[in-house]
Each structure stands twice: as C-alpha cells, then as structure tokens.
PDB file of C-alpha atoms and ligand atoms in Angstrom:
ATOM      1  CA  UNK A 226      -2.538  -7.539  54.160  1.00 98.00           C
ATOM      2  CA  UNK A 227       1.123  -6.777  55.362  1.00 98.00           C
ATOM      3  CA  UNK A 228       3.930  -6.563  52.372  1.00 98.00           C
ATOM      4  CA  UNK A 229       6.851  -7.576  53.731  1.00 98.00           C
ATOM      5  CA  UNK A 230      10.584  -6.989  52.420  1.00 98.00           C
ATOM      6  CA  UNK A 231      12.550  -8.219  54.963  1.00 98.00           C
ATOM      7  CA  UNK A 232      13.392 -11.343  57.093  1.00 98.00           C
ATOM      8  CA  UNK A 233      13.824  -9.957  60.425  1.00 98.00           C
ATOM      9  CA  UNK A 234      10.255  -8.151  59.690  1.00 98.00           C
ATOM     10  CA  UNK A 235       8.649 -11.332  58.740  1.00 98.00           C
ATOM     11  CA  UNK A 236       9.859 -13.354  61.419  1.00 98.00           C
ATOM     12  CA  UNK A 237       8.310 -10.739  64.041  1.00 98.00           C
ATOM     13  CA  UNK A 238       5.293 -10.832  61.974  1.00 98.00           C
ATOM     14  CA  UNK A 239       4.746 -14.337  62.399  1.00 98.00           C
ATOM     15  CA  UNK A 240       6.372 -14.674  66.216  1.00 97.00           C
ATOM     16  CA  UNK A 241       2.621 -15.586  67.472  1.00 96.00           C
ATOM     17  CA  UNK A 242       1.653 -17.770  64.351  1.00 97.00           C
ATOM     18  CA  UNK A 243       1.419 -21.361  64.918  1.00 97.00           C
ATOM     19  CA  UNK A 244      -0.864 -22.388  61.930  1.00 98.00           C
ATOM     20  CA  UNK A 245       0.739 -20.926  58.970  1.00 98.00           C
ATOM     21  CA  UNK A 246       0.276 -21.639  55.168  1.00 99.00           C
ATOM     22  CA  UNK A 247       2.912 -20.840  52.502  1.00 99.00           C
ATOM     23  CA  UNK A 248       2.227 -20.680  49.256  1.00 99.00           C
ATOM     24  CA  UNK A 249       5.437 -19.909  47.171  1.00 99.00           C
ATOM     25  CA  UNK A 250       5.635 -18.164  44.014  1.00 98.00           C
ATOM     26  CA  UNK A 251       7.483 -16.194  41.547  1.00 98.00           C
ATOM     27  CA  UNK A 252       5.015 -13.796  41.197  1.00 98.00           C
ATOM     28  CA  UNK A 253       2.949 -12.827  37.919  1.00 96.00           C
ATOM     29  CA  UNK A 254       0.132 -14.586  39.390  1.00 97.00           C
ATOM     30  CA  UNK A 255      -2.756 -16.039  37.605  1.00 97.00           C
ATOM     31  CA  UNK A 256      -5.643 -17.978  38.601  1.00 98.00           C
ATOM     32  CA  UNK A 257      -3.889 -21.034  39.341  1.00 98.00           C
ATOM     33  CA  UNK A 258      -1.848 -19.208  42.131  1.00 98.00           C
ATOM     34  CA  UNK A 259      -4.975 -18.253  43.024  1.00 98.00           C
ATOM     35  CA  UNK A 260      -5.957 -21.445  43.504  1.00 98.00           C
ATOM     36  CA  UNK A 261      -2.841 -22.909  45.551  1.00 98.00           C
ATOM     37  CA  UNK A 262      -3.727 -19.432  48.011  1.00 98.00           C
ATOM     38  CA  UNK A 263      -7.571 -21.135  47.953  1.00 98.00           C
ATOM     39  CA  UNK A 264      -6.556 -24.395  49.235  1.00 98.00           C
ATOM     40  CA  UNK A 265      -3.996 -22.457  51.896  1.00 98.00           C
ATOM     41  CA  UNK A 266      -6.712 -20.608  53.509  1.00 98.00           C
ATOM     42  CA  UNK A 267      -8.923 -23.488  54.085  1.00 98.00           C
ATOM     43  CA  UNK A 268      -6.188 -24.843  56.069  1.00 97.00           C
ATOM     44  CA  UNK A 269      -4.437 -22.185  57.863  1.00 98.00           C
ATOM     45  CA  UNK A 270      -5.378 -19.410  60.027  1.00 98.00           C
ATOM     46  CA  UNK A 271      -2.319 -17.799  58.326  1.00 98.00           C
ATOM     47  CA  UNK A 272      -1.327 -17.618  54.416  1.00 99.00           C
ATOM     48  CA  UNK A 273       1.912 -15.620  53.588  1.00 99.00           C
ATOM     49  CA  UNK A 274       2.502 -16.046  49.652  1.00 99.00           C
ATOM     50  CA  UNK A 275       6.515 -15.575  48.806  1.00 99.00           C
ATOM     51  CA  UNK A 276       6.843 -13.541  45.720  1.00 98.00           C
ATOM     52  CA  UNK A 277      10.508 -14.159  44.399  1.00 98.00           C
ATOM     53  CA  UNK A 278      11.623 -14.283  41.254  1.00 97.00           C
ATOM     54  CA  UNK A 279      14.747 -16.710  42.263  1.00 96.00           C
ATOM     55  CA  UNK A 280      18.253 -16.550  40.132  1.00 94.00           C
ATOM     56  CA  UNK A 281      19.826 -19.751  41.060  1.00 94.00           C
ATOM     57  CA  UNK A 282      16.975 -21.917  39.339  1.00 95.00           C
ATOM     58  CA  UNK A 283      17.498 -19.914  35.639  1.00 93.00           C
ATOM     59  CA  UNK A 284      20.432 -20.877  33.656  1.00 91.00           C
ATOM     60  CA  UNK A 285      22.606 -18.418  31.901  1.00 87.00           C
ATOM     61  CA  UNK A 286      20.578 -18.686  28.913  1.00 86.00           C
ATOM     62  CA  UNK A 287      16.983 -18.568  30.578  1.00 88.00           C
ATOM     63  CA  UNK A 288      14.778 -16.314  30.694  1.00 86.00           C
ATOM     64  CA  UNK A 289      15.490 -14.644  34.286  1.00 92.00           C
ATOM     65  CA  UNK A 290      15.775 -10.638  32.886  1.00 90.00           C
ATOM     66  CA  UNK A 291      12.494 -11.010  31.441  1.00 89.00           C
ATOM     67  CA  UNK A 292      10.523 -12.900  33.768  1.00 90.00           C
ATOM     68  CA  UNK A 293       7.663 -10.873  34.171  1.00 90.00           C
ATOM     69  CA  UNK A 294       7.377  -9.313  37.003  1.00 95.00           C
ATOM     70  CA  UNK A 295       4.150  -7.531  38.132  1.00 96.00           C
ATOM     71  CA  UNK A 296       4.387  -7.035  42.464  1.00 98.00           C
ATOM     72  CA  UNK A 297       1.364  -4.256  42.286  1.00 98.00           C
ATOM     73  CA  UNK A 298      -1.155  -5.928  40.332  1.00 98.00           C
ATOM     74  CA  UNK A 299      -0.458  -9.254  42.477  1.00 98.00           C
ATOM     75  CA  UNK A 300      -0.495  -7.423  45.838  1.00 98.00           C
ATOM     76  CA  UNK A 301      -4.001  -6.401  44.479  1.00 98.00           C
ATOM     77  CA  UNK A 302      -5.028 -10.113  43.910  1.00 98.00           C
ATOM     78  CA  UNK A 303      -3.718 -11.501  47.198  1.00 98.00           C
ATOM     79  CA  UNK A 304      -5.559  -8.592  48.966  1.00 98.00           C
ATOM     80  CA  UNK A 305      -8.546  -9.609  47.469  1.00 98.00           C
ATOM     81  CA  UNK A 306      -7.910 -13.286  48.132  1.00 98.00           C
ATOM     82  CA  UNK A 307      -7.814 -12.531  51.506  1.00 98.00           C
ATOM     83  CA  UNK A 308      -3.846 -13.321  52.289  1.00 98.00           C
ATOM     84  CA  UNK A 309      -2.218 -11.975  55.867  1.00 98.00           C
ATOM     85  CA  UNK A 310       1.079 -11.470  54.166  1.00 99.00           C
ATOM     86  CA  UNK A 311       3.288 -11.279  50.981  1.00 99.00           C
ATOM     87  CA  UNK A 312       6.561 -11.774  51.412  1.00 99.00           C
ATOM     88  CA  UNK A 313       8.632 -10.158  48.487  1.00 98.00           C
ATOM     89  CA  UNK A 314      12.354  -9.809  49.345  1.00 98.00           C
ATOM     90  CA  UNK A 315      15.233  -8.669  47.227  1.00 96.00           C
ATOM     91  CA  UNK A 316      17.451 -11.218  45.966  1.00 94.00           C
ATOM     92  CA  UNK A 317      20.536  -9.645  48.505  1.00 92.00           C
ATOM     93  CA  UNK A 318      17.901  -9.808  51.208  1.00 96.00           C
ATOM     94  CA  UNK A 319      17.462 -13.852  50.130  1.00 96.00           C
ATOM     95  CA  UNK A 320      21.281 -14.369  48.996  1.00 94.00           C
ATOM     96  CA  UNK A 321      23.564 -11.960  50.691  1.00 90.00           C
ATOM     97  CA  UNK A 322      26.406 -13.441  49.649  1.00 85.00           C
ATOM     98  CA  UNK A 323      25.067 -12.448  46.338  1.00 76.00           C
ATOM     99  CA  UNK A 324      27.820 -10.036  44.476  1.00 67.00           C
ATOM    100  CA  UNK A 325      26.585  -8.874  40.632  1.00 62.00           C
ATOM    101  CA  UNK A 326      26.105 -12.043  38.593  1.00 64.00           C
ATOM    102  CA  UNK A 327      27.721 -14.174  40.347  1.00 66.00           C
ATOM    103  CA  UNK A 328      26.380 -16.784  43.324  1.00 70.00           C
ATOM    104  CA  UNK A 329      29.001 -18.567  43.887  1.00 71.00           C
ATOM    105  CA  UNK A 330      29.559 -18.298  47.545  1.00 80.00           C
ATOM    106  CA  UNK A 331      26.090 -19.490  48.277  1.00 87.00           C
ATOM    107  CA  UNK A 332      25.636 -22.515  49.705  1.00 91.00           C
ATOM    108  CA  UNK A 333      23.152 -24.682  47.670  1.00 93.00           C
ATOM    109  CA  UNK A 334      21.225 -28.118  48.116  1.00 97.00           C
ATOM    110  CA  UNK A 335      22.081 -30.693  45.832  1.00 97.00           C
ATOM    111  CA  UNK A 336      18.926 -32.611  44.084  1.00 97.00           C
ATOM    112  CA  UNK A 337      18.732 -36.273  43.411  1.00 96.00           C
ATOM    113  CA  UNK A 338      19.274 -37.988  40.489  1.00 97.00           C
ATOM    114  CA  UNK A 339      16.006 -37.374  39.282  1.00 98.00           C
ATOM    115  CA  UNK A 340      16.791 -33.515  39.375  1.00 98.00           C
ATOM    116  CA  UNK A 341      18.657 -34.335  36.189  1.00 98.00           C
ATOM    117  CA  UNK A 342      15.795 -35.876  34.203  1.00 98.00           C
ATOM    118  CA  UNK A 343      12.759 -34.579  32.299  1.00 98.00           C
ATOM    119  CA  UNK A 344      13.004 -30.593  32.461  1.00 98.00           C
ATOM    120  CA  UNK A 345      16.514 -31.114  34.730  1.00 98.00           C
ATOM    121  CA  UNK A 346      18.153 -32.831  31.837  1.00 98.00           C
ATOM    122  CA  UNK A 347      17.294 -29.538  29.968  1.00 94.00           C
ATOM    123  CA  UNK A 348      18.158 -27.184  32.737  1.00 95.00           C
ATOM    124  CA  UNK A 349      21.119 -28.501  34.632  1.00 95.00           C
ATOM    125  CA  UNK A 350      21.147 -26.881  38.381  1.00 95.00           C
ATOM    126  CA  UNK A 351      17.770 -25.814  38.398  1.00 97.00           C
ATOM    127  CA  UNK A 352      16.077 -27.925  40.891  1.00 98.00           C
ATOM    128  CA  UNK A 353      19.127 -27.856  42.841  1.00 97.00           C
ATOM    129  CA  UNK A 354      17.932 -23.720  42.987  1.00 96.00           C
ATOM    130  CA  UNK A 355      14.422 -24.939  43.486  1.00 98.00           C
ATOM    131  CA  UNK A 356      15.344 -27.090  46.486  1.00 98.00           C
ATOM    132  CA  UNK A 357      17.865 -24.167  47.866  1.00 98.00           C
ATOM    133  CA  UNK A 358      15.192 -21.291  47.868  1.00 98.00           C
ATOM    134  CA  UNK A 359      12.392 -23.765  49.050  1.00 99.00           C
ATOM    135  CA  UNK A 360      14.320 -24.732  52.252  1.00 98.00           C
ATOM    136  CA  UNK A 361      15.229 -21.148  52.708  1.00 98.00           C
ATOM    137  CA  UNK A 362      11.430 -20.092  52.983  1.00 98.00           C
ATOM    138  CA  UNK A 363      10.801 -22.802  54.641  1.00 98.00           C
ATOM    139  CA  UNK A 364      13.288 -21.949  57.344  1.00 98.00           C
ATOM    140  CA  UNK A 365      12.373 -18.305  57.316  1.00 98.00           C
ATOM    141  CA  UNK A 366       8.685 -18.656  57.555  1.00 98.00           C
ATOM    142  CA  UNK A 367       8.311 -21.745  59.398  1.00 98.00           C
ATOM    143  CA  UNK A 368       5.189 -22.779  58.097  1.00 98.00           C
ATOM    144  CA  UNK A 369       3.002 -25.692  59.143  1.00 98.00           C
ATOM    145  CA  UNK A 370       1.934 -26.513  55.465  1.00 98.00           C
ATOM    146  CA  UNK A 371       3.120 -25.234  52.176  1.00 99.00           C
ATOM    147  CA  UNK A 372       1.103 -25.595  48.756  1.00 99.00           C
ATOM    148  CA  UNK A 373       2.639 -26.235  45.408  1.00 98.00           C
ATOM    149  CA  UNK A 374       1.141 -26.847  41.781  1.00 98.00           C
ATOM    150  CA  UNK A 375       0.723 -30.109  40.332  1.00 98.00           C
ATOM    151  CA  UNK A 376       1.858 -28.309  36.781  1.00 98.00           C
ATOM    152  CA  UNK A 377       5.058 -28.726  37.949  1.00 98.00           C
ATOM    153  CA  UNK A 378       5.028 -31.832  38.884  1.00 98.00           C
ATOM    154  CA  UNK A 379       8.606 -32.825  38.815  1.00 98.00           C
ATOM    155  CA  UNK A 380       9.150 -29.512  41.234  1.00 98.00           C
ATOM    156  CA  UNK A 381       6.368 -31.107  43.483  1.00 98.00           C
ATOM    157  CA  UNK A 382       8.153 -34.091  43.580  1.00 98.00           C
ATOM    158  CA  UNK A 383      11.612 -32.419  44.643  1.00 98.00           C
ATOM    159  CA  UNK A 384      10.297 -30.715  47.401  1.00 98.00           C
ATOM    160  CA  UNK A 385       8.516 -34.175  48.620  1.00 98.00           C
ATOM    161  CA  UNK A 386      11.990 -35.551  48.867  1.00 98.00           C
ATOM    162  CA  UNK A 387      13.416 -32.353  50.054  1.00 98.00           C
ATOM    163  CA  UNK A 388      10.669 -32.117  53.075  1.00 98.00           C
ATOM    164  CA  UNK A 389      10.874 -36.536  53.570  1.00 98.00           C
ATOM    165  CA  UNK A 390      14.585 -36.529  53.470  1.00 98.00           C
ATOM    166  CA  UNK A 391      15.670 -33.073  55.194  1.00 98.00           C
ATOM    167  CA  UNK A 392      13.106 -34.539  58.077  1.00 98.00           C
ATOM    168  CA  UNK A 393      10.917 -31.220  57.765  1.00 98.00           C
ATOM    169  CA  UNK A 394       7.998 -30.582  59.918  1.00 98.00           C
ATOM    170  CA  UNK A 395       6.011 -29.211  56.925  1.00 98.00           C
ATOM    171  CA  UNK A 396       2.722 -30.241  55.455  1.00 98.00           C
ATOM    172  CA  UNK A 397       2.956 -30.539  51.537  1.00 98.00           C
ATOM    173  CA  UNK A 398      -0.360 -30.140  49.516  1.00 98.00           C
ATOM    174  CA  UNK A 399      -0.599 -30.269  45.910  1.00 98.00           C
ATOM    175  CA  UNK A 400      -2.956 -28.287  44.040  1.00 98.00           C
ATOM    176  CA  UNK A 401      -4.196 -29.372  41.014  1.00 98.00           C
ATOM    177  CA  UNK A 402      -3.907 -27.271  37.407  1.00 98.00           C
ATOM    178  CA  UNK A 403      -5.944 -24.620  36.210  1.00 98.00           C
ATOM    179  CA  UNK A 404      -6.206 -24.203  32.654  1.00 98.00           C
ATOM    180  CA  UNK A 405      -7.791 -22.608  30.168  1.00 96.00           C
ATOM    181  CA  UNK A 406     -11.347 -23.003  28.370  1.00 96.00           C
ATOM    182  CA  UNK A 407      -8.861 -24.735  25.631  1.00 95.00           C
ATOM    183  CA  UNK A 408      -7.419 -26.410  28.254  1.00 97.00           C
ATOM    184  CA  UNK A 409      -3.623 -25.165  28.247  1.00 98.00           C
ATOM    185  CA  UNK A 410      -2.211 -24.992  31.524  1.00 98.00           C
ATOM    186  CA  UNK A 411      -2.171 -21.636  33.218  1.00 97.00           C
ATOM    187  CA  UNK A 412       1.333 -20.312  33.019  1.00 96.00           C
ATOM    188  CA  UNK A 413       3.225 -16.847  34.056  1.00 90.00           C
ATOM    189  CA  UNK A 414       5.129 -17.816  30.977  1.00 92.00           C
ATOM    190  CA  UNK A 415       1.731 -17.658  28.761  1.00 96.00           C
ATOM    191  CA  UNK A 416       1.320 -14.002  28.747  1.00 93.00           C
ATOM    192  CA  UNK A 417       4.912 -14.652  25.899  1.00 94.00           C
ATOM    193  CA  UNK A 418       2.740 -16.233  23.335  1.00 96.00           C
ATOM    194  CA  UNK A 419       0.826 -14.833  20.664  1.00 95.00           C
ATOM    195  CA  UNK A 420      -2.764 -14.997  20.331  1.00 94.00           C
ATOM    196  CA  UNK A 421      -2.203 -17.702  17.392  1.00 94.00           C
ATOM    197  CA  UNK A 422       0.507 -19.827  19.516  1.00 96.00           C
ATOM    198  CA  UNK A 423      -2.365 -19.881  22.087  1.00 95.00           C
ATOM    199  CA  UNK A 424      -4.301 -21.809  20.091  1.00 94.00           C
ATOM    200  CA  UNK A 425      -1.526 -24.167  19.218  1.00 96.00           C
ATOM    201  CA  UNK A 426      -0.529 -24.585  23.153  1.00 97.00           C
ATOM    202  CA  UNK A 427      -3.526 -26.255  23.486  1.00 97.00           C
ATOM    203  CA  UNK A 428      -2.374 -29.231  21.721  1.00 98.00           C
ATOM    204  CA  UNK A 429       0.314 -30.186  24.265  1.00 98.00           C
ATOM    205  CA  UNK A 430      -2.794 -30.950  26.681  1.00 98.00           C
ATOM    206  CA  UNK A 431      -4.409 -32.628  24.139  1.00 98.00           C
ATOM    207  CA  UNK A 432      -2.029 -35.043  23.157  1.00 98.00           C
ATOM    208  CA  UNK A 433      -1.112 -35.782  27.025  1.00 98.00           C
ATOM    209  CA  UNK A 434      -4.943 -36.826  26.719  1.00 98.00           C
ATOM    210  CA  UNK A 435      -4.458 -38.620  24.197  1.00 98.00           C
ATOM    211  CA  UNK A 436      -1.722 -40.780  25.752  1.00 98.00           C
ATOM    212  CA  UNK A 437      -3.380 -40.892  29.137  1.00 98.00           C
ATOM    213  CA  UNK A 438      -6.673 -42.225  26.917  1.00 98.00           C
ATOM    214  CA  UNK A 439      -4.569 -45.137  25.712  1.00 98.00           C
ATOM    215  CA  UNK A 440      -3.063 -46.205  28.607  1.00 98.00           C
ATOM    216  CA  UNK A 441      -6.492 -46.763  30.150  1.00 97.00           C
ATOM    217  CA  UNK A 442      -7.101 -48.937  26.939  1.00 97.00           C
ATOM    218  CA  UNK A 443      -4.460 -51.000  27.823  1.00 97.00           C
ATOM    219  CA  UNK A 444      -2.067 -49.939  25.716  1.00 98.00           C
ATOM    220  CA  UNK A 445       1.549 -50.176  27.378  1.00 97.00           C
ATOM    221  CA  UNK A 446       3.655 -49.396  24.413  1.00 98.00           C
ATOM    222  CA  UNK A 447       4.848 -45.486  26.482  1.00 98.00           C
ATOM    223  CA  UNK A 448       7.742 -45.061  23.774  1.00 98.00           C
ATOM    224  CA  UNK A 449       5.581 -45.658  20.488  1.00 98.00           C
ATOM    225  CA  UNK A 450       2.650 -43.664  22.409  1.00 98.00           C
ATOM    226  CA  UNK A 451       5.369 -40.532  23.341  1.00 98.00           C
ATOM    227  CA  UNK A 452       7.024 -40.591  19.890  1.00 98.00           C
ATOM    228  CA  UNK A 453       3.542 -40.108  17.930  1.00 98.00           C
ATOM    229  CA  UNK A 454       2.606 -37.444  20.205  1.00 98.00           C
ATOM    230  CA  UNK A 455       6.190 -35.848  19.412  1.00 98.00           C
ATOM    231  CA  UNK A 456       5.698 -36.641  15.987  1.00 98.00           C
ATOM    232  CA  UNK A 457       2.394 -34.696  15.935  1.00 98.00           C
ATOM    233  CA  UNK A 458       3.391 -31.845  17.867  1.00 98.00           C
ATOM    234  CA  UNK A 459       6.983 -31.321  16.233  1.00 98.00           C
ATOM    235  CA  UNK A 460       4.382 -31.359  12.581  1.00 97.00           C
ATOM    236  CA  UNK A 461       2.597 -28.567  14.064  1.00 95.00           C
ATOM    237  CA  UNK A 462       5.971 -26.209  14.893  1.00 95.00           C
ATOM    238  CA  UNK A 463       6.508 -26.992  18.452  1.00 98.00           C
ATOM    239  CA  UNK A 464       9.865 -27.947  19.520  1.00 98.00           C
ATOM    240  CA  UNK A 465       9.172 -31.191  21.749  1.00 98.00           C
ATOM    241  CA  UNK A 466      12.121 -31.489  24.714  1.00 98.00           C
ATOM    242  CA  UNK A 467      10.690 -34.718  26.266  1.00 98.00           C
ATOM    243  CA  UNK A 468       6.866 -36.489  26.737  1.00 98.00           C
ATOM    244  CA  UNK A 469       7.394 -38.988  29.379  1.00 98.00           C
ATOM    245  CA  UNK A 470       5.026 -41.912  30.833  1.00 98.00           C
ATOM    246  CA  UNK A 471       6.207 -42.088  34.944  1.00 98.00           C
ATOM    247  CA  UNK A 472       5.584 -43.746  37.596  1.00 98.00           C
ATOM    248  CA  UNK A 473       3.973 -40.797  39.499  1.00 98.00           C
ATOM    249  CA  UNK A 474       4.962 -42.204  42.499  1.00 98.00           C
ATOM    250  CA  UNK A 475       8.739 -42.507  42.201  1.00 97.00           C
ATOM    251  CA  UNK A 476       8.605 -40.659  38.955  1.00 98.00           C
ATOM    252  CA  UNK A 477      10.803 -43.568  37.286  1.00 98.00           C
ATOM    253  CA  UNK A 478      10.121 -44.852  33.804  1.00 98.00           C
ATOM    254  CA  UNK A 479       6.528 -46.416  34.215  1.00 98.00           C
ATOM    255  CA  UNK A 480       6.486 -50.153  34.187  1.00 98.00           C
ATOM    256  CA  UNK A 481       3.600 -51.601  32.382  1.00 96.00           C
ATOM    257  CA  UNK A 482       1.888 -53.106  35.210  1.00 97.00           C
ATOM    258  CA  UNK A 483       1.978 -49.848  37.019  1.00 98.00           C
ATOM    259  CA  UNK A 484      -0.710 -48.823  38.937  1.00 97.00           C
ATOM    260  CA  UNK A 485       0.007 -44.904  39.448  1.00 98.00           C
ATOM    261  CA  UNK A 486       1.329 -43.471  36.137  1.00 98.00           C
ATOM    262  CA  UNK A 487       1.860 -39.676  34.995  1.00 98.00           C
ATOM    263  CA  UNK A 488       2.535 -38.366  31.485  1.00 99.00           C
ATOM    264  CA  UNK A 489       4.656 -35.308  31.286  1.00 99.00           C
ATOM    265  CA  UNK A 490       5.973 -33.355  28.590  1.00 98.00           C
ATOM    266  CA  UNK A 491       7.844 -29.922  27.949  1.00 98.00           C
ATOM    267  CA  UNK A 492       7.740 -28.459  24.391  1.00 98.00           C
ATOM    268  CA  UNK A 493       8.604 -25.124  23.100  1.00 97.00           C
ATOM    269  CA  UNK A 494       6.622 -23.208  21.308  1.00 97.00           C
ATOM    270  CA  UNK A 495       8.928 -20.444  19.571  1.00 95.00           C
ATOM    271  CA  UNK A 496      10.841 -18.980  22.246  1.00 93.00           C
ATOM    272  CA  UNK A 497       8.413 -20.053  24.708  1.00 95.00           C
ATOM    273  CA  UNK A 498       9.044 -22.879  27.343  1.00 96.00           C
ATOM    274  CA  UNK A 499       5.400 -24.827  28.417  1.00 97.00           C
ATOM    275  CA  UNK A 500       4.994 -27.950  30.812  1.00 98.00           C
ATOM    276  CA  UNK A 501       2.332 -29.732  31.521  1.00 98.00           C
ATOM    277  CA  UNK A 502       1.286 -33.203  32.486  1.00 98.00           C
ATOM    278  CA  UNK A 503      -1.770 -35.462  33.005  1.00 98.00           C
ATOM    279  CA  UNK A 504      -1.868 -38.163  36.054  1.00 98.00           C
ATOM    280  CA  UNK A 505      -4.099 -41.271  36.315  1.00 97.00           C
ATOM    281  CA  UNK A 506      -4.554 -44.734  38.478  1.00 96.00           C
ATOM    282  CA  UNK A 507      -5.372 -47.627  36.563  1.00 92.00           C
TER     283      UNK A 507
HETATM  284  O1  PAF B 117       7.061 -22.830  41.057  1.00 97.47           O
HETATM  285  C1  PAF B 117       7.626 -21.726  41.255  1.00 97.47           C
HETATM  286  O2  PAF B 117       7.062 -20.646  41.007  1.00 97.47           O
HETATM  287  C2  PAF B 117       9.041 -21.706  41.784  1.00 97.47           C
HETATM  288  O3  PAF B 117       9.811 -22.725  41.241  1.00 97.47           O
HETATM  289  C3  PAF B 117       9.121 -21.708  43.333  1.00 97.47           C
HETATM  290  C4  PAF B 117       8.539 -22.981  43.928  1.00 97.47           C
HETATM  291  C5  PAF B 117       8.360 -20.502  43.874  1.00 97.47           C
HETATM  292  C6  PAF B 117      10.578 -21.606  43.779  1.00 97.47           C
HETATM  293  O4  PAF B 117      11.197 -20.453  43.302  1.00 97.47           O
END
C-alpha cells in the first residue's frame, strides 16, 4: 500500500488506472469505513481511501482542533484491508490558497437548498465544504466509483446532486451503517463519549425504530411521532437538534402516501454531536 501526500504523486500513481474506487474519509476509521473500503474492492481493481480531515465543512465553533486524528493506526487497517493507496494530504496541499485561519480566497461550491436543512440548518456552510472537497477528490483522483455511508445520509444525498448536476462520470454507492451490538451507529465522533453516554446513544437508534415501526402501522402523523421521540430523548439528557420523517428520495418533508420514506435525527449527547437515521419502503 502506497501513502501518498501529494497531488502530483497521486496523479502519476494512478496514470495507468482505469477502474478506480474512492472511498473518502476523515480518517479515525472504524469498522464502518471498513466497510465502505469492502464494498470498493469488490468493484474496483483500484481503492485509494482519502484521509482528510477538511476545514471548510467545521464551523468556527466545531469541533475541527480536536477531531481525532489517528493516520498510523488507519494506515495499519487499510493495509490490512487490502487498499492500493491512501491519500492523506495537508490542508495547503488541498487549499493552497489557504493562509492561517482564514479560507477565504478559496473558491467553494454552493449546496442546494436542502444543504440548509436537517444538520445544515445547524451548521450553516458545511455541505457547501462537503460538496467543495468532494469535487476536489473527485477531480484529483478521477475515480470510476466512489463509496459513501448511508449514516450520513443527507451528505449522501449532496454528493448525488453534486455528481447528477455537475454531470460527473462517477459511480456513487452507498454503504449501509455499521453499528454496534446496542445498535448505535459507528461514529469517529464515538470514541468522545463516556462509557455511560454509550449506553444512552443507543436510544437515538431505538427511537428511529420506533418511528420507522409506526409508519409501517400506518401511522402518518410524522410530527406527533418526531415530537414523542424528542420528548423521550430530551427526558433522558440528550439535546435533540431535529428527528425528521423524509422522503428519502428527494429528502423533502414525507407526504403520507409516500412510498420511500427515511427518518433522521441529530441529538447531542453532552458535548457530543450523533446522527443517525433509519430508511424503509412501504
Ligand atoms: O463523511 C466524511 O467523512 C466527510 O464528510 C467526507 C465525505 C470525507 C468529506 O470530507
């Protein structure tokens, strides 16, 4: 397995490649990564995994300085995964226009509308920094398919749009979330709670279930079913930023008669940000 800092290096790297996999990341990789690198190598003859930790999708009070980062112990993972390459630049290497804090001459994608929903309405400009370093790796690596998590499902849904409308010759596969044996969503972010708010993050799932259980009851009543589960979770110390019932389609409010539906939620647990979701056809 090649580690590779640089651009220029990567593109020589990959001059020959025609059937390439990327699987992007922020590093701190757990078995859900793993996972997304699984479903790349039955595809591709090539896997590179980006390792970035990317500034221009935290906001100025996020958690950017101490998002774990870990490059050794996931080199050692990938190796054993069997990747070709990691691609790990520096942030001047990704944004040389970069100058101290600022980014400001960098030239950014803009999201739509739905960028400002759900977790957007939360953290203003960060799919817009999703989108920006996505099409970046997608321009420097060129790859014929790229795999993304379903955890983050309104990411997954960005990038859709981003490939659809930026008319990109790029593959997207989902992969679908790993969790734990209590059924909370693996997360880099995870390895901030205690042993005790594990416990509790297990709830979130559950009462996703729990909505996702009604609606295949027949019951259509999204804002009663979102504001118990809010109710419930806010009673147990979590901080509840939105539960949503989508279209997972469109990702618009779901209409009652809708066939494809997804139930998302964010909730913070202390200091600690968690997403997750649950999707099902009726
Ligand atoms: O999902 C992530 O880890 C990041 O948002 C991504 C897609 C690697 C872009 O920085």
């Amino acid at each position: 397995m090649q580690i590779i800092e640089t651009v220029a290096a990567l593109r020589s790297a990959l001059k020959h490649q025609t059937n390439t996999a990327l699987v992007p990341t922020m590093g701190n990789l757990h078995a859900g990564h793993l996972h997304l690198v699984a479903l790349a190598k039955q595809q591709a003859a090539c896997v590179v995994v980006s390792i970035f930790v990317n500034p221009l999708q935290f906001g100025a009070n996020e958690d950017l300085a101490n998002y774990p980062r870990s490059l050794e112990a996931d080199c050692e993972k990938l190796a054993a995964a069997g990747v070709d390459i990691v691609f790990a630049p520096s942030v001047i290497e990704m944004y040389p226009q970069f100058d101290g804090d600022q980014l400001n001459q960098t030239m950014t994608i803009t999201a739509p509308d739905i960028a400002n929903e759900l977790c957007g309405a939360s953290r203003p400009g960060h799919f817009s920094g999703v989108a920006t370093v996505v099409a970046k790796l997608f321009n420097i690596v060129m790859p014929q398919l790229a795999v993304f998590g379903k955890k983050d499902f309104q990411q997954l849904h960005i990038i859709r749009e981003l490939v659809k409308q930026f008319n990109l010759p790029i593959t997207i596969i989902a992969g679908d979330t790993v969790r734990e044996s209590n059924g909370l969503a693996m997360s880099s972010r995870n390895g901030f709670l205690t042993a005790a708010q594990k416990n509790t993050a297990a709830q979130l799932h559950q009462e996703l279930n729990a909505i996702k259980l009604q609606i295949q009851h027949g019951n259509t009543d999204f804002n009663a079913l979102t504001m118990d589960a809010s109710e419930r979770l806010q009673a147990t110390g979590w901080l509840v930023d939105y539960i949503s019932v989508r279209n997972s389609i469109s990702l618009a409010p779901a209409a009652s008669q809708d066939q494809t539906i997804v139930i998302l939620a964010a909730a913070k647990l202390g200091n600690t940000r968690l997403i997750d979701n649950v999707d099902l056809l009726r």
